[in-house]
XYZ file of C-alpha atoms in Angstrom:
247
model
C 36.098 -49.771 33.825
C 36.079 -52.530 36.596
C 32.347 -52.213 36.859
C 31.841 -52.310 32.752
C 33.909 -55.470 32.796
C 31.472 -57.032 35.389
C 28.656 -56.185 33.958
C 29.186 -57.173 30.461
C 31.085 -60.520 32.006
C 28.028 -62.917 31.330
C 27.278 -61.372 27.792
C 31.016 -61.653 26.797
C 31.606 -65.069 27.692
C 28.205 -66.263 26.085
C 29.149 -64.855 22.704
C 32.683 -66.298 22.975
C 31.336 -69.916 24.012
C 28.719 -69.652 21.404
C 31.359 -68.870 18.847
C 33.778 -71.517 20.041
C 30.839 -74.001 19.719
C 30.060 -72.687 16.078
C 33.740 -73.070 14.915
C 34.002 -76.592 16.452
C 30.993 -77.870 14.541
C 32.892 -76.738 11.522
C 36.614 -77.113 11.603
C 37.074 -80.700 12.534
C 33.875 -82.058 10.359
C 35.682 -81.289 6.631
C 35.803 -84.802 5.943
C 32.419 -86.225 7.173
C 30.736 -82.992 5.229
C 32.526 -84.202 1.959
C 31.701 -87.702 2.618
C 27.773 -86.668 2.912
C 28.332 -84.401 -0.186
C 29.822 -87.228 -2.154
C 26.707 -89.594 -1.121
C 24.244 -86.942 -2.049
C 26.063 -85.332 -5.018
C 23.074 -85.063 -7.271
C 21.244 -82.950 -4.682
C 24.408 -80.838 -4.205
C 24.781 -80.132 -7.470
C 21.229 -78.971 -7.948
C 21.328 -76.537 -4.845
C 24.891 -75.607 -5.025
C 24.595 -73.273 -8.051
C 27.893 -71.783 -9.106
C 29.520 -72.635 -5.618
C 32.925 -74.350 -6.367
C 32.236 -77.543 -4.198
C 35.086 -79.425 -5.333
C 37.273 -76.955 -3.751
C 36.205 -77.674 -0.326
C 38.796 -80.399 -0.178
C 41.285 -77.842 0.068
C 41.403 -76.728 3.711
C 42.274 -73.138 3.131
C 39.043 -72.909 0.844
C 37.042 -74.768 3.164
C 38.033 -72.946 6.625
C 37.763 -69.319 4.707
C 34.466 -70.190 3.065
C 32.426 -71.648 5.870
C 33.827 -69.779 8.918
C 34.807 -66.249 7.686
C 32.510 -66.356 4.424
C 29.699 -67.878 6.190
C 29.258 -68.720 9.931
C 31.136 -66.117 11.764
C 30.705 -63.305 9.304
C 26.731 -63.787 9.550
C 26.826 -63.159 13.233
C 29.047 -60.026 13.234
C 26.114 -57.727 13.292
C 24.485 -59.687 16.158
C 27.803 -59.838 18.012
C 28.012 -55.723 17.774
C 24.270 -55.453 18.925
C 24.696 -57.639 21.945
C 27.767 -55.745 23.035
C 25.983 -52.371 22.719
C 22.356 -52.635 23.516
C 22.259 -52.610 27.331
C 25.068 -50.345 27.863
C 23.271 -46.935 28.811
C 19.588 -48.439 28.436
C 19.881 -50.899 31.311
C 21.094 -48.260 33.790
C 18.031 -45.905 32.788
C 15.817 -48.995 33.309
C 17.284 -50.084 36.494
C 17.649 -46.520 37.873
C 21.264 -46.656 38.548
C 22.353 -44.071 36.169
C 21.859 -41.283 38.923
C 24.212 -43.088 41.280
C 26.984 -43.246 38.674
C 26.733 -39.578 37.525
C 27.061 -38.658 41.197
C 30.426 -40.019 41.584
C 31.758 -39.521 37.860
C 31.000 -36.893 35.082
C 28.987 -37.709 32.060
C 32.093 -37.690 29.841
C 33.722 -40.134 32.016
C 30.859 -42.526 32.226
C 30.231 -42.499 28.377
C 33.776 -43.205 27.778
C 34.429 -46.050 30.428
C 31.252 -47.817 28.986
C 31.731 -47.147 25.530
C 35.722 -47.818 25.312
C 35.620 -51.026 27.801
C 32.649 -52.594 25.613
C 34.629 -51.962 22.237
C 37.768 -53.241 23.772
C 36.411 -56.512 24.890
C 34.514 -56.956 21.402
C 37.583 -56.250 19.613
C 39.705 -58.703 21.600
C 37.222 -61.457 21.033
C 36.862 -60.806 17.213
C 40.686 -60.604 16.989
C 40.829 -64.030 18.678
C 37.914 -65.665 16.357
C 39.781 -64.345 13.456
C 43.006 -66.041 14.243
C 41.379 -69.218 15.513
C 41.577 -70.938 12.215
C 45.282 -70.403 12.375
C 45.828 -71.530 15.954
C 43.388 -74.702 15.300
C 45.544 -75.305 12.090
C 48.718 -75.233 13.711
C 47.430 -77.694 16.428
C 46.054 -80.346 14.250
C 49.067 -79.806 11.678
C 47.223 -78.355 8.666
C 48.762 -76.016 6.308
C 46.800 -72.527 6.692
C 47.736 -69.510 4.814
C 47.213 -66.664 7.107
C 47.390 -63.901 4.463
C 43.580 -63.872 3.798
C 42.640 -64.053 7.356
C 44.118 -60.623 8.213
C 42.097 -59.050 5.597
C 38.861 -60.653 6.870
C 39.997 -59.242 10.249
C 39.673 -55.849 9.183
C 36.036 -56.541 7.639
C 35.080 -58.278 10.722
C 36.457 -55.615 12.964
C 34.879 -52.593 11.262
C 31.642 -54.423 10.256
C 31.289 -55.121 14.207
C 32.119 -51.485 15.211
C 29.633 -50.183 12.799
C 26.644 -52.250 14.269
C 27.930 -51.713 17.634
C 27.908 -47.760 17.194
C 24.313 -48.020 15.585
C 23.291 -49.927 18.581
C 24.792 -47.484 21.000
C 22.936 -44.750 19.704
C 19.718 -46.356 20.214
C 20.971 -47.405 23.715
C 21.670 -43.753 24.863
C 18.320 -42.791 23.453
C 15.754 -45.482 24.954
C 15.413 -45.945 28.526
C 14.670 -49.715 28.395
C 16.776 -52.788 27.143
C 14.477 -54.087 24.704
C 14.053 -51.337 22.191
C 17.834 -50.962 21.503
C 17.790 -54.687 20.634
C 14.650 -54.899 18.474
C 15.467 -51.502 16.684
C 19.129 -52.923 15.792
C 17.838 -56.240 14.748
C 15.180 -54.550 12.511
C 17.869 -52.290 10.986
C 19.947 -55.125 10.090
C 17.074 -56.854 8.435
C 15.671 -53.772 6.641
C 19.392 -52.814 5.459
C 20.231 -56.361 4.180
C 16.765 -56.632 2.168
C 17.217 -53.157 0.802
C 20.599 -54.139 0.067
C 19.265 -56.620 -2.595
C 18.330 -53.689 -4.819
C 21.293 -52.711 -7.087
C 21.109 -48.840 -6.280
C 21.164 -49.562 -2.398
C 23.598 -52.390 -2.466
C 25.920 -50.211 -0.196
C 23.315 -50.833 2.654
C 23.951 -54.382 2.891
C 26.804 -54.757 5.221
C 26.718 -58.472 5.105
C 28.518 -58.217 1.462
C 31.381 -56.366 3.316
C 31.827 -58.476 6.365
C 31.549 -61.775 4.453
C 34.601 -60.503 2.531
C 33.030 -61.564 -1.033
C 36.030 -60.209 -2.839
C 38.747 -61.368 -0.552
C 38.996 -64.743 -1.906
C 39.080 -63.283 -5.169
C 41.866 -61.643 -4.570
C 40.685 -57.997 -4.274
C 42.075 -57.445 -0.640
C 40.252 -55.206 1.912
C 37.666 -52.961 0.456
C 39.422 -49.899 1.417
C 36.644 -47.289 0.400
C 33.984 -49.102 2.171
C 36.119 -49.500 5.232
C 36.868 -45.829 5.439
C 32.965 -45.281 4.967
C 31.880 -47.548 7.762
C 34.704 -46.172 9.949
C 33.564 -42.717 9.343
C 29.731 -43.365 9.797
C 30.836 -45.315 13.066
C 32.933 -42.439 14.566
C 30.110 -40.048 13.864
C 27.189 -42.318 15.477
C 29.263 -42.950 18.592
C 29.988 -38.882 18.965
C 26.330 -38.144 18.617
C 25.605 -40.993 21.195
C 27.707 -39.056 23.411
C 25.953 -35.627 22.584
C 22.740 -37.216 23.285
C 23.977 -38.686 26.537
C 25.393 -35.460 27.773
C 22.345 -33.465 27.412
C 19.738 -36.209 28.452
C 17.624 -35.851 31.346
C 18.125 -38.380 33.811
């Protein structure tokens, strides 16, 4: 596990720093955003559509819609991909997998790499989910936590789903570029296909962004179970591929 933590140190720190920078371009700027929207209210009204712009004056609606329902939610699939794509493909590419397998069994190597990456990703996603509550308590804003835990479920499961897909590619391909490109391509394809009503279930962004949470619908239990099962199956298939792969 120590090696895995060392290998992903730069990646995990970079993801955290970028997400923190993103948060602090949103949270402290509520007043400035509302000021700009007031100056250009005709343009805002034209392009906002049915979005309840006036509700952005409420802190809870502002942070939920702009952080969970927009900025953080949009990069969750990318976070899952970035944590998973080099796990095995880098070892293949660098020729270090043989060295690892001399010392440890394939099962140990697979579980160590996979579970360590999932653990670090989970810790970061949980932190990013509770970050609005931490920030609100520091600056003295009244923040309702109930929705953040529901969003957290969607974020964790959505991140795990894209992690498991990329993990599969990482065990198949022997260079780091292909798992990354295939995963990003699949995100784009499923998002576009999900715009078609019969294929709406393919668009994981609808789930991750929690479109129904702020409407009081709570966690989407059925889709959560669906993504969880698919993720577990993909991780198991990845293990079977790795176990029998010629190295």
